[in-house]
mmCIF file of C-alpha atoms in Angstrom:
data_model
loop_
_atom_site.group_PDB
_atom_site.id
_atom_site.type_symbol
_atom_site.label_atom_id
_atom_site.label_comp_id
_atom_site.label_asym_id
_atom_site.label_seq_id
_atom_site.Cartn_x
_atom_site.Cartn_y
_atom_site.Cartn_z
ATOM 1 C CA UNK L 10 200.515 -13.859 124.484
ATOM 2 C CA UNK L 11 200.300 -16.957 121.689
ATOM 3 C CA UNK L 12 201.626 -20.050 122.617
ATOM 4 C CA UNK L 13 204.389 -21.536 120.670
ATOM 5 C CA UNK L 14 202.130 -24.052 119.087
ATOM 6 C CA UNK L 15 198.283 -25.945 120.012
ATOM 7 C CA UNK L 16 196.175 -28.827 118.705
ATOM 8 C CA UNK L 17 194.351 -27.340 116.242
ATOM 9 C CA UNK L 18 197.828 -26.742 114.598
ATOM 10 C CA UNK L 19 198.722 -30.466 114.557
ATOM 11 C CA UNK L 20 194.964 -31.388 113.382
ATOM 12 C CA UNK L 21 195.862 -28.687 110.465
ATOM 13 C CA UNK L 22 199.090 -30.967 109.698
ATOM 14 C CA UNK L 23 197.868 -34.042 110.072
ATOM 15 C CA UNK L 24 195.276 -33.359 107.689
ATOM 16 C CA UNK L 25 197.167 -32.557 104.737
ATOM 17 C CA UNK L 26 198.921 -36.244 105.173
ATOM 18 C CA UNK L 27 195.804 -38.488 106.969
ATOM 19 C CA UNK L 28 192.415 -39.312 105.865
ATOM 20 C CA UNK L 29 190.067 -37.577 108.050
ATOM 21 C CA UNK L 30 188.526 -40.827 109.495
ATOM 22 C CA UNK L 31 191.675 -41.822 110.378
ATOM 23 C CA UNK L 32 192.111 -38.747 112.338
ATOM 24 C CA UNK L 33 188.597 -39.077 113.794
ATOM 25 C CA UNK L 34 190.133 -42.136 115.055
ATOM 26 C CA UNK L 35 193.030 -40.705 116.913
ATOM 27 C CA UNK L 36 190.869 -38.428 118.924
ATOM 28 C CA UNK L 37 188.624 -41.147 119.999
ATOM 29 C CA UNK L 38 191.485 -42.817 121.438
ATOM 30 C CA UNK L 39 192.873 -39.199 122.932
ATOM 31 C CA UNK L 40 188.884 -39.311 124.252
ATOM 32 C CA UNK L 41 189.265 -42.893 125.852
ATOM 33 C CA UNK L 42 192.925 -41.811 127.521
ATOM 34 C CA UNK L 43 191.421 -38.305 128.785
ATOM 35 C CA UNK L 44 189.011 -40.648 130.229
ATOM 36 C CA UNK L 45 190.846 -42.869 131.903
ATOM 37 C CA UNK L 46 193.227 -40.381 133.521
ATOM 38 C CA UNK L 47 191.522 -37.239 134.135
ATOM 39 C CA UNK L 48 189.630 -36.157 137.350
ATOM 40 C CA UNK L 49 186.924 -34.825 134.451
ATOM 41 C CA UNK L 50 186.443 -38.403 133.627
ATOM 42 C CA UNK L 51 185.126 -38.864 137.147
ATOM 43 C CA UNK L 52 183.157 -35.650 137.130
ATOM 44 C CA UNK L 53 181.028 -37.168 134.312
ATOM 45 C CA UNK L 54 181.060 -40.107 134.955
ATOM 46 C CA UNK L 55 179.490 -39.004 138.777
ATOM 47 C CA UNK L 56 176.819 -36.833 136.956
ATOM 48 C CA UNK L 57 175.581 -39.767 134.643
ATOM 49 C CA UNK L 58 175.376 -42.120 137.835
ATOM 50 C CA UNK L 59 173.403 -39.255 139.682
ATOM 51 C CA UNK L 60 170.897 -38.799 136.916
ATOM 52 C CA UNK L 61 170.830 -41.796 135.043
ATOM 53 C CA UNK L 62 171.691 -44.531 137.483
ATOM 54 C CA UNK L 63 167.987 -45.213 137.880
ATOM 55 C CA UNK L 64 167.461 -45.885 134.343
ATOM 56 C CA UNK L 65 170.642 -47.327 132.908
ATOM 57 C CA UNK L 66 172.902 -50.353 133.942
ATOM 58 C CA UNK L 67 176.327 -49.784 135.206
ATOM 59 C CA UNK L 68 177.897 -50.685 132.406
ATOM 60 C CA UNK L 69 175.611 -47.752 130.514
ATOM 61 C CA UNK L 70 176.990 -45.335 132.619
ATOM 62 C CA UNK L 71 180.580 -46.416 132.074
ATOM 63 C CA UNK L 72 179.984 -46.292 127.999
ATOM 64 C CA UNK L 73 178.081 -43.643 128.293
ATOM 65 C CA UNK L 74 181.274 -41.610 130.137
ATOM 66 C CA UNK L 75 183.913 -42.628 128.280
ATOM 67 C CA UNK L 76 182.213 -42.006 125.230
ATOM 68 C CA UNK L 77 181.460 -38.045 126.237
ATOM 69 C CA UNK L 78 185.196 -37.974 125.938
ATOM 70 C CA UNK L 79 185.558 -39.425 122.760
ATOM 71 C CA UNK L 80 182.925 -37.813 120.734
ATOM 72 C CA UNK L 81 183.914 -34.504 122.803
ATOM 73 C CA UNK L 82 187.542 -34.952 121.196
ATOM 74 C CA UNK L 83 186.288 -35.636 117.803
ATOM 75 C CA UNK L 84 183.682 -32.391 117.461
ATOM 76 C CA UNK L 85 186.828 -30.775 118.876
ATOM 77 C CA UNK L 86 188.918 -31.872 115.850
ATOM 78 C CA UNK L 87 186.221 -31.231 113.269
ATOM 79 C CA UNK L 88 185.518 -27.480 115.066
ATOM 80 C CA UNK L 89 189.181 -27.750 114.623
ATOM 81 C CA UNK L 90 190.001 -28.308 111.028
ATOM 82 C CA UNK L 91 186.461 -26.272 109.853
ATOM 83 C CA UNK L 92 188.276 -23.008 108.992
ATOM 84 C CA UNK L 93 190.200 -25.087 106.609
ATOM 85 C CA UNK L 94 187.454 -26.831 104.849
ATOM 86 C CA UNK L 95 185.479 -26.306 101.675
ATOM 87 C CA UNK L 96 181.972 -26.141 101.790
ATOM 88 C CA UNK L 97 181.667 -29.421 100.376
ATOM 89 C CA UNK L 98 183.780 -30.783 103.166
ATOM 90 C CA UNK L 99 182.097 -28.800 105.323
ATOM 91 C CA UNK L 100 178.661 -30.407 104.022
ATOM 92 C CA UNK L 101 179.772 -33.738 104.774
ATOM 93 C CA UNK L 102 180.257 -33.487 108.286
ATOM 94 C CA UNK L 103 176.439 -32.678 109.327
ATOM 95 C CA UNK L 104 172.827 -33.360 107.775
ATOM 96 C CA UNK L 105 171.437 -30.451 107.961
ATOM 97 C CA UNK L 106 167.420 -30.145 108.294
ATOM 98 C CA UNK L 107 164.942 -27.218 108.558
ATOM 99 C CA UNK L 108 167.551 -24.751 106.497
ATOM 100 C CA UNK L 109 164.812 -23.184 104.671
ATOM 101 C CA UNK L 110 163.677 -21.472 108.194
ATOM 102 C CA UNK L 111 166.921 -19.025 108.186
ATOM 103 C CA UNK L 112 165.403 -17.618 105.177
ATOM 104 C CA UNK L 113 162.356 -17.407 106.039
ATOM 105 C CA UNK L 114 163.511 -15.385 109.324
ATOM 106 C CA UNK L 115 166.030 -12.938 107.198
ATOM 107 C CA UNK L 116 162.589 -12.101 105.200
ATOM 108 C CA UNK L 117 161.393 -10.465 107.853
ATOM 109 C CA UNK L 118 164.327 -7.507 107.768
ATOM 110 C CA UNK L 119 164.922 -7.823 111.335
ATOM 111 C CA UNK L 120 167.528 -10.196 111.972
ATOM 112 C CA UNK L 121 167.502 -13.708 113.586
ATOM 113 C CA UNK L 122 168.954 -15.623 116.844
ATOM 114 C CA UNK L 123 170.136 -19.127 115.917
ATOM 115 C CA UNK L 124 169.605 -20.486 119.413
ATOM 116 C CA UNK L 125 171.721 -23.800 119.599
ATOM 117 C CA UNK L 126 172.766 -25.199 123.039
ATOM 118 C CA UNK L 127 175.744 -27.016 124.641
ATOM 119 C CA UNK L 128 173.976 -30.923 123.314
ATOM 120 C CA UNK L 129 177.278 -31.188 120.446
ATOM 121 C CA UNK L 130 177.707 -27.334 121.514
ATOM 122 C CA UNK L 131 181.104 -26.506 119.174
ATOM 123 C CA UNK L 132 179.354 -28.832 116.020
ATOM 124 C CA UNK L 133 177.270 -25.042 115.605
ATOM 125 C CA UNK L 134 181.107 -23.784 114.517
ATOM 126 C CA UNK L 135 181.419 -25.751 111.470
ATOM 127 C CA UNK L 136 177.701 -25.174 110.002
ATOM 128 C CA UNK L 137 178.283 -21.865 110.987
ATOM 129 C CA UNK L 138 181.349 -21.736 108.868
ATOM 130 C CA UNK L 139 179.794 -23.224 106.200
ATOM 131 C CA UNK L 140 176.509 -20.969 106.118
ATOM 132 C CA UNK L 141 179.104 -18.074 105.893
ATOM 133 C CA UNK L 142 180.454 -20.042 102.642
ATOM 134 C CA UNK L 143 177.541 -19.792 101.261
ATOM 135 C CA UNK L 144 176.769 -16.297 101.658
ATOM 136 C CA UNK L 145 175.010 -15.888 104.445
ATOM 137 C CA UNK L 146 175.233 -12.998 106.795
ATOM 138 C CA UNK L 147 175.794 -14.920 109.767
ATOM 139 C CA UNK L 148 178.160 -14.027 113.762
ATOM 140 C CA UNK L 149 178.255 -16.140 116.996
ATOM 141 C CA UNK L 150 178.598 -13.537 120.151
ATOM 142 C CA UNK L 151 181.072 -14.674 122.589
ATOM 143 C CA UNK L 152 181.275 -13.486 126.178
ATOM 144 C CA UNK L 153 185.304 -13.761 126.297
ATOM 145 C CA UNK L 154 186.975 -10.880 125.099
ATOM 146 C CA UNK L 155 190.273 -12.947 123.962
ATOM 147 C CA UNK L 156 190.508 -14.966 120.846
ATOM 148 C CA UNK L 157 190.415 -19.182 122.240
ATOM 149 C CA UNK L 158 191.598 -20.147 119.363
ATOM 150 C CA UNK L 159 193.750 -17.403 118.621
ATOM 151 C CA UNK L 160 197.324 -17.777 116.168
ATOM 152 C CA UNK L 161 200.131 -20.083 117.832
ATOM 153 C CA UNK L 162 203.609 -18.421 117.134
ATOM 154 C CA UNK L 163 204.136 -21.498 114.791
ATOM 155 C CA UNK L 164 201.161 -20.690 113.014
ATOM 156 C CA UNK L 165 202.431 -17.150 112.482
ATOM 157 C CA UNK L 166 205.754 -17.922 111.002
ATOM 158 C CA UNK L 167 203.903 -20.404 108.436
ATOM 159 C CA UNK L 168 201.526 -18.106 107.035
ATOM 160 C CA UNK L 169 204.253 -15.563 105.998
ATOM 161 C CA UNK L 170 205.604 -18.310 103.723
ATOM 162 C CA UNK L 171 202.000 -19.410 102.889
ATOM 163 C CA UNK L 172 198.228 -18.844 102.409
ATOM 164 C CA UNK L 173 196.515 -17.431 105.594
ATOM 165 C CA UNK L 174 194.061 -19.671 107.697
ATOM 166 C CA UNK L 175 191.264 -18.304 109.534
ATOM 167 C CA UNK L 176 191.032 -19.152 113.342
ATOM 168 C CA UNK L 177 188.098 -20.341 114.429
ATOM 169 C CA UNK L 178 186.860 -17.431 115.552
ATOM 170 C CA UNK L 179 187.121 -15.358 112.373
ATOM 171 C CA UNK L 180 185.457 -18.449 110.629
ATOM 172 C CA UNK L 181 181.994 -18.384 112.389
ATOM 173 C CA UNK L 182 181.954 -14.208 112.338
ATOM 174 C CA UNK L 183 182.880 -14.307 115.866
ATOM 175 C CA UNK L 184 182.907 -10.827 118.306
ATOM 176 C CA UNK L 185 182.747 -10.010 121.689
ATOM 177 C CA UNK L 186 179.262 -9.159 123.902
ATOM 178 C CA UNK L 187 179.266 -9.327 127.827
ATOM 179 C CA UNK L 188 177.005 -6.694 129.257
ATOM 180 C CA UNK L 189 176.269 -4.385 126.527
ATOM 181 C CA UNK L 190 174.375 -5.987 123.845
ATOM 182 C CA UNK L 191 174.366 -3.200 121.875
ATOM 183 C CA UNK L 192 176.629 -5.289 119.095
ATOM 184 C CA UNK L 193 173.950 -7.835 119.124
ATOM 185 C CA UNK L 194 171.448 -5.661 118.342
ATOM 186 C CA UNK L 195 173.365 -3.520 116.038
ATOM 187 C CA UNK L 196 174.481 -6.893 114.079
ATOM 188 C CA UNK L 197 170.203 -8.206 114.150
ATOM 189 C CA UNK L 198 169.501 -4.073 112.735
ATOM 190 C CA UNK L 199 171.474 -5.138 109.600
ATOM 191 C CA UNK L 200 169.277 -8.321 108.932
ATOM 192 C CA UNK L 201 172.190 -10.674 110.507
ATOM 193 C CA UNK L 202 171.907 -14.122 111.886
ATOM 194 C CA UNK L 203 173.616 -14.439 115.539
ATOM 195 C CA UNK L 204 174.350 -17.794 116.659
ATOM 196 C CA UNK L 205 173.538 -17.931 120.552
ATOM 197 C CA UNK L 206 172.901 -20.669 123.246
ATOM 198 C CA UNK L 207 169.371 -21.065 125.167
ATOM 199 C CA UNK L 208 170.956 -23.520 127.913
ATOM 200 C CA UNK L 209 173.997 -20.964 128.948
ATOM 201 C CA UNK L 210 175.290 -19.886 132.448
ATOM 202 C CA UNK L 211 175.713 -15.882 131.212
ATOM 203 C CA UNK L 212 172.854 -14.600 132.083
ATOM 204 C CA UNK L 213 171.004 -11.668 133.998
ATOM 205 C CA UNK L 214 167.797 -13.301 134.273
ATOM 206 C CA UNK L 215 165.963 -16.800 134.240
ATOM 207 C CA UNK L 216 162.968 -18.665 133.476
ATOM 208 C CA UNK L 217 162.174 -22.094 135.481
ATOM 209 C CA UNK L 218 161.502 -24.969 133.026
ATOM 210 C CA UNK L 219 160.877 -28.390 133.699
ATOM 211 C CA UNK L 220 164.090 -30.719 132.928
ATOM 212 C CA UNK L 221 165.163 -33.815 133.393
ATOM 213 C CA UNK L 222 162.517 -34.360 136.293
ATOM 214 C CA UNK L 223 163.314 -30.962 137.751
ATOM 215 C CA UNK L 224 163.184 -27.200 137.689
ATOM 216 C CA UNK L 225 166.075 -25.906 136.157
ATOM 217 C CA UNK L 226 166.780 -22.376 134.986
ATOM 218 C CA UNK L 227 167.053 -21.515 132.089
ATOM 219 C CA UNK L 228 168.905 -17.990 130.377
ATOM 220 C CA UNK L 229 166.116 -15.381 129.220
ATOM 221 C CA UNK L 230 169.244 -13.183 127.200
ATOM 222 C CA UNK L 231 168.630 -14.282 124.157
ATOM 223 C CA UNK L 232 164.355 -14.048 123.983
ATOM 224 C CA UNK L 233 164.921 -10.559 125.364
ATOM 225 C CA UNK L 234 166.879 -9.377 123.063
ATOM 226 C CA UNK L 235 164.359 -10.834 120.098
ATOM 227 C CA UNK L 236 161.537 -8.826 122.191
ATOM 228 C CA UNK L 237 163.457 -5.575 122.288
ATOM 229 C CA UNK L 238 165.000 -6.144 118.662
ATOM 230 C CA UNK L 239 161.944 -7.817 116.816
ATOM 231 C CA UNK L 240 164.723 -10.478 115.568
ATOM 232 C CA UNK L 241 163.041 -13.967 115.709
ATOM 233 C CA UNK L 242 164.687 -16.839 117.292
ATOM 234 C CA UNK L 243 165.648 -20.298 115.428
ATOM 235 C CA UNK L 244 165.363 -23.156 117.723
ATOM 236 C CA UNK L 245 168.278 -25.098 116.965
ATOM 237 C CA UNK L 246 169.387 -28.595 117.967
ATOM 238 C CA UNK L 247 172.152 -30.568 117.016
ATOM 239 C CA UNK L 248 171.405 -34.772 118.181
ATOM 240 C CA UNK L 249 173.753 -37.659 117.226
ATOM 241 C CA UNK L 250 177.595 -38.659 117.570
ATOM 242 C CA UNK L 251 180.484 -37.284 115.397
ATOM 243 C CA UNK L 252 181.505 -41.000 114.245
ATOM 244 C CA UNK L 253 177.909 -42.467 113.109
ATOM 245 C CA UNK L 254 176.498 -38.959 111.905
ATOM 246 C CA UNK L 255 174.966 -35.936 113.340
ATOM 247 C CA UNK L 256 171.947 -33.843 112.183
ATOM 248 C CA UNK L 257 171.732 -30.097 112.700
ATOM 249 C CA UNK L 258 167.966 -29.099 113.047
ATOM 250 C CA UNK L 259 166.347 -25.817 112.481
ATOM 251 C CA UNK L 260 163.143 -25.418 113.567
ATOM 252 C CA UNK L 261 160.142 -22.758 112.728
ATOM 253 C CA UNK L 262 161.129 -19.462 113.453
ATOM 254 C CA UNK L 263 160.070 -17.775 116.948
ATOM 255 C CA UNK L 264 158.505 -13.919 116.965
ATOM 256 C CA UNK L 265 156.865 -11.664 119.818
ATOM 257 C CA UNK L 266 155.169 -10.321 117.062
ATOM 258 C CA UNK L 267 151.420 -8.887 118.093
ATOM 259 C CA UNK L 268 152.075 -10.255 121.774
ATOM 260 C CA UNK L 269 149.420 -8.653 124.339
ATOM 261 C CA UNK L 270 151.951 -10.375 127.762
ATOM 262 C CA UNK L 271 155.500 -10.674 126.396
ATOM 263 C CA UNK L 272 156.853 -11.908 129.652
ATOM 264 C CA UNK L 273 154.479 -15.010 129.599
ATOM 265 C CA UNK L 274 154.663 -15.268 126.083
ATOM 266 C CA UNK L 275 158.412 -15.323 126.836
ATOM 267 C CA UNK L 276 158.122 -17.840 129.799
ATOM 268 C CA UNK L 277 156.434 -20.284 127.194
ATOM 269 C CA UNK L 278 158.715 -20.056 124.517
ATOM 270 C CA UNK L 279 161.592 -20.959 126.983
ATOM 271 C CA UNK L 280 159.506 -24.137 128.667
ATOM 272 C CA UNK L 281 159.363 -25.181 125.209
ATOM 273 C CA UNK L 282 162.810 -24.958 124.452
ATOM 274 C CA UNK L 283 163.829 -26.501 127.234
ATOM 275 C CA UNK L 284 161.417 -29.396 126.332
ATOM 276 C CA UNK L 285 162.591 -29.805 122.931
ATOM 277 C CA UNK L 286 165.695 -29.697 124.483
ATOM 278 C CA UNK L 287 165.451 -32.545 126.533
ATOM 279 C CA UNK L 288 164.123 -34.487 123.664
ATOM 280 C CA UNK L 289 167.106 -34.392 121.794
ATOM 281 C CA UNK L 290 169.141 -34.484 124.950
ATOM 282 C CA UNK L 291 167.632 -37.867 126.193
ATOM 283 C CA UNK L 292 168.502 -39.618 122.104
ATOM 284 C CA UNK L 293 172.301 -38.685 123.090
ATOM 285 C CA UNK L 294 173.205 -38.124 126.880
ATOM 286 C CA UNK L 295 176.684 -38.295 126.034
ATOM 287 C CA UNK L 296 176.933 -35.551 124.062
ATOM 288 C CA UNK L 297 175.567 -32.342 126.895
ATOM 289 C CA UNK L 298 178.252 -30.140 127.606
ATOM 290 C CA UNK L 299 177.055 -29.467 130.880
ATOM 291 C CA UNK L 300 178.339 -33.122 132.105
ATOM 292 C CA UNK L 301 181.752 -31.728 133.021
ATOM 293 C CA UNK L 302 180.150 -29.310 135.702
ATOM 294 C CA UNK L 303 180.777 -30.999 139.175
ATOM 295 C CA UNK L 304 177.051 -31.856 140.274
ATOM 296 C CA UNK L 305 175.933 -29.827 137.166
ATOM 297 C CA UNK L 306 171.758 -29.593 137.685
ATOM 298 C CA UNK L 307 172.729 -27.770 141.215
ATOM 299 C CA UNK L 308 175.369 -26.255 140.109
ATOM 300 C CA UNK L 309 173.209 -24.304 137.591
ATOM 301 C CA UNK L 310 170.703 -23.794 140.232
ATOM 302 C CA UNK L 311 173.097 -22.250 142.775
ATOM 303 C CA UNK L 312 174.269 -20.169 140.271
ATOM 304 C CA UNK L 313 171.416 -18.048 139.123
ATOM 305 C CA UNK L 314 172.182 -16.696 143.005
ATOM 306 C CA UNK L 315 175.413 -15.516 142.486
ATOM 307 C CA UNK L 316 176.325 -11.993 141.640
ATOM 308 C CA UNK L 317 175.849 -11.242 138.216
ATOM 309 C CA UNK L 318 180.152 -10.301 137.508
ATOM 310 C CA UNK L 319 179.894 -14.172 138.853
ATOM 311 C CA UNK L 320 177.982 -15.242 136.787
ATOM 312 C CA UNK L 321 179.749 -13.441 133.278
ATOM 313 C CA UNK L 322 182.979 -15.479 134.209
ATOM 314 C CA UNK L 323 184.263 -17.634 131.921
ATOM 315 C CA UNK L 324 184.860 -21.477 133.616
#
């Protein structure tokens, strides 16, 4: 059932009266409260200290929380407000590098995995969006059935008496894939680009990579279905903060074309990702996902050993 009315509706509002930086503004303060008064706050804050308490001073770590909360609050707006943007407004909010590589995969004829990851995670919606604007053939799978950003009741009533909106969902080409990825591979048949994450929790199976000074698994789903399919993968990575600027980088497109051992060719390709990875992850630790996971490096550990209907639900 929709609820009467959510945030992205006020962000909608707000941005027909405020300047966007001014709004940008707002949710870093929202960021600093949720902070401040939040058990989350202390999750992260926890997981920084455990992994980075070595490294950085105390007063890093506390920055270094309290900012995951701000720029997590401002890619939340910008996700937010993308459905309603132009493509030029859309341009502005990433630098965008390596573009020429989703072309370069689509000449192939078999499709293409944009494999982002949760490092400025929801900052893939809006490029996504805007890719779409410009013609390109382009989903994002999601394992939840439901719409997450689904119409408010509010929301609704205004569009009868105005122009329809697209959610956030419709925007990025989103639809539904849990255990049958027979729409994945149905979508990559018809030359489409399917935007994906290589550092997930939904997974069947894993490959052990090196990360952050430990073995850490990491999701095969998406390299299997480029083996099965013959789509290639697109490394993507997304570094930076949502206030000073954040670049969206494509790298060279991945095949398991003329591979003689496709499971270590396979194992390879995922070390490397999760190298790159880490790269990018180590310019901006503020800005992983993951950091909200109680104890997240063992939590993703312990959970390659739970069943796999575990391991499909959505937390």
């Amino acid at each position: 059932m929709s609820t009467l009315i959510n945030t992205e509706d006020l962000a909608h509002m707000l941005y027909k009266v405020m300047p966007l930086k001014a709004l940008m503004q707002l949710a870093k303060i929202q960021g600093k409260v949720g902070y401040r008064s939040g058990h989350a706050g202390r999750v992260v804050h926890d997981n920084l200290k455990q992994y980075f308490g070595d490294t950085h001073t105390t007063s890093d770590i506390e920055r270094m929380s309290r900012e995951f909360f701000e720029w997590e609050r401002v890619r939340s707006l910008l996700a937010s407000l993308a459905p309603g943007m132009n493509a030029d407004a859309l341009s502005d909010l990433l630098t965008i590098e390596g573009e020429e590589h989703l072309d370069a995969a689509l000449e192939r004829g078999k499709g293409a995995i944009l494999l982002g990851s949760h490092l400025n995670s929801i900052m893939m919606f809006p490029a996504i969006a805007l890719w779409r604007k410009r013609g390109y053939n382009i989903g994002v799978a999601f394992p939840d059935e439901g719409d997450a950003w689904g119409r408010t009741k509010l929301r609704t009533v205004l569009e009868k008496f105005g122009s329809r909106r697209d959610t956030l969902s419709e925007a990025v080409g989103g639809f539904y894939c849990q255990f049958n990825i027979r729409p994945i591979v149905k979508r990559l048949m018809e030359n489409q680009i399917i935007g994906q994450t290589g550092d997930g929790w939904h997974s069947v199976n894993f490959v052990e990579a090196e990360f952050l000074g430990r073995k850490l698994p990491f999701t095969t789903a998406s390299w299997s279905v480029a083996q099965v399919s013959g789509a290639s993968i697109i490394p993507m990575f997304i570094p930076g903060n949502p206030s000073s600027g954040m670049r969206l980088i494509l790298e060279k497109p991945i095949t398991f074309d003329n591979s003689t051992d496709k499971a270590a060719d396979m194992k390879k390709m995922i070390i490397r990702y999760a190298r790159r990875l880490e790269h990018y992850l180590l310019e901006d630790v503020q800005a992983w996902q993951h950091w909200l996971k109680p104890n997240t490096l063992d939590a993703l550990v312990e959970w390659t050993r739970q069943d796999i209907e575990k391991r499909y639900e959505m937390n």
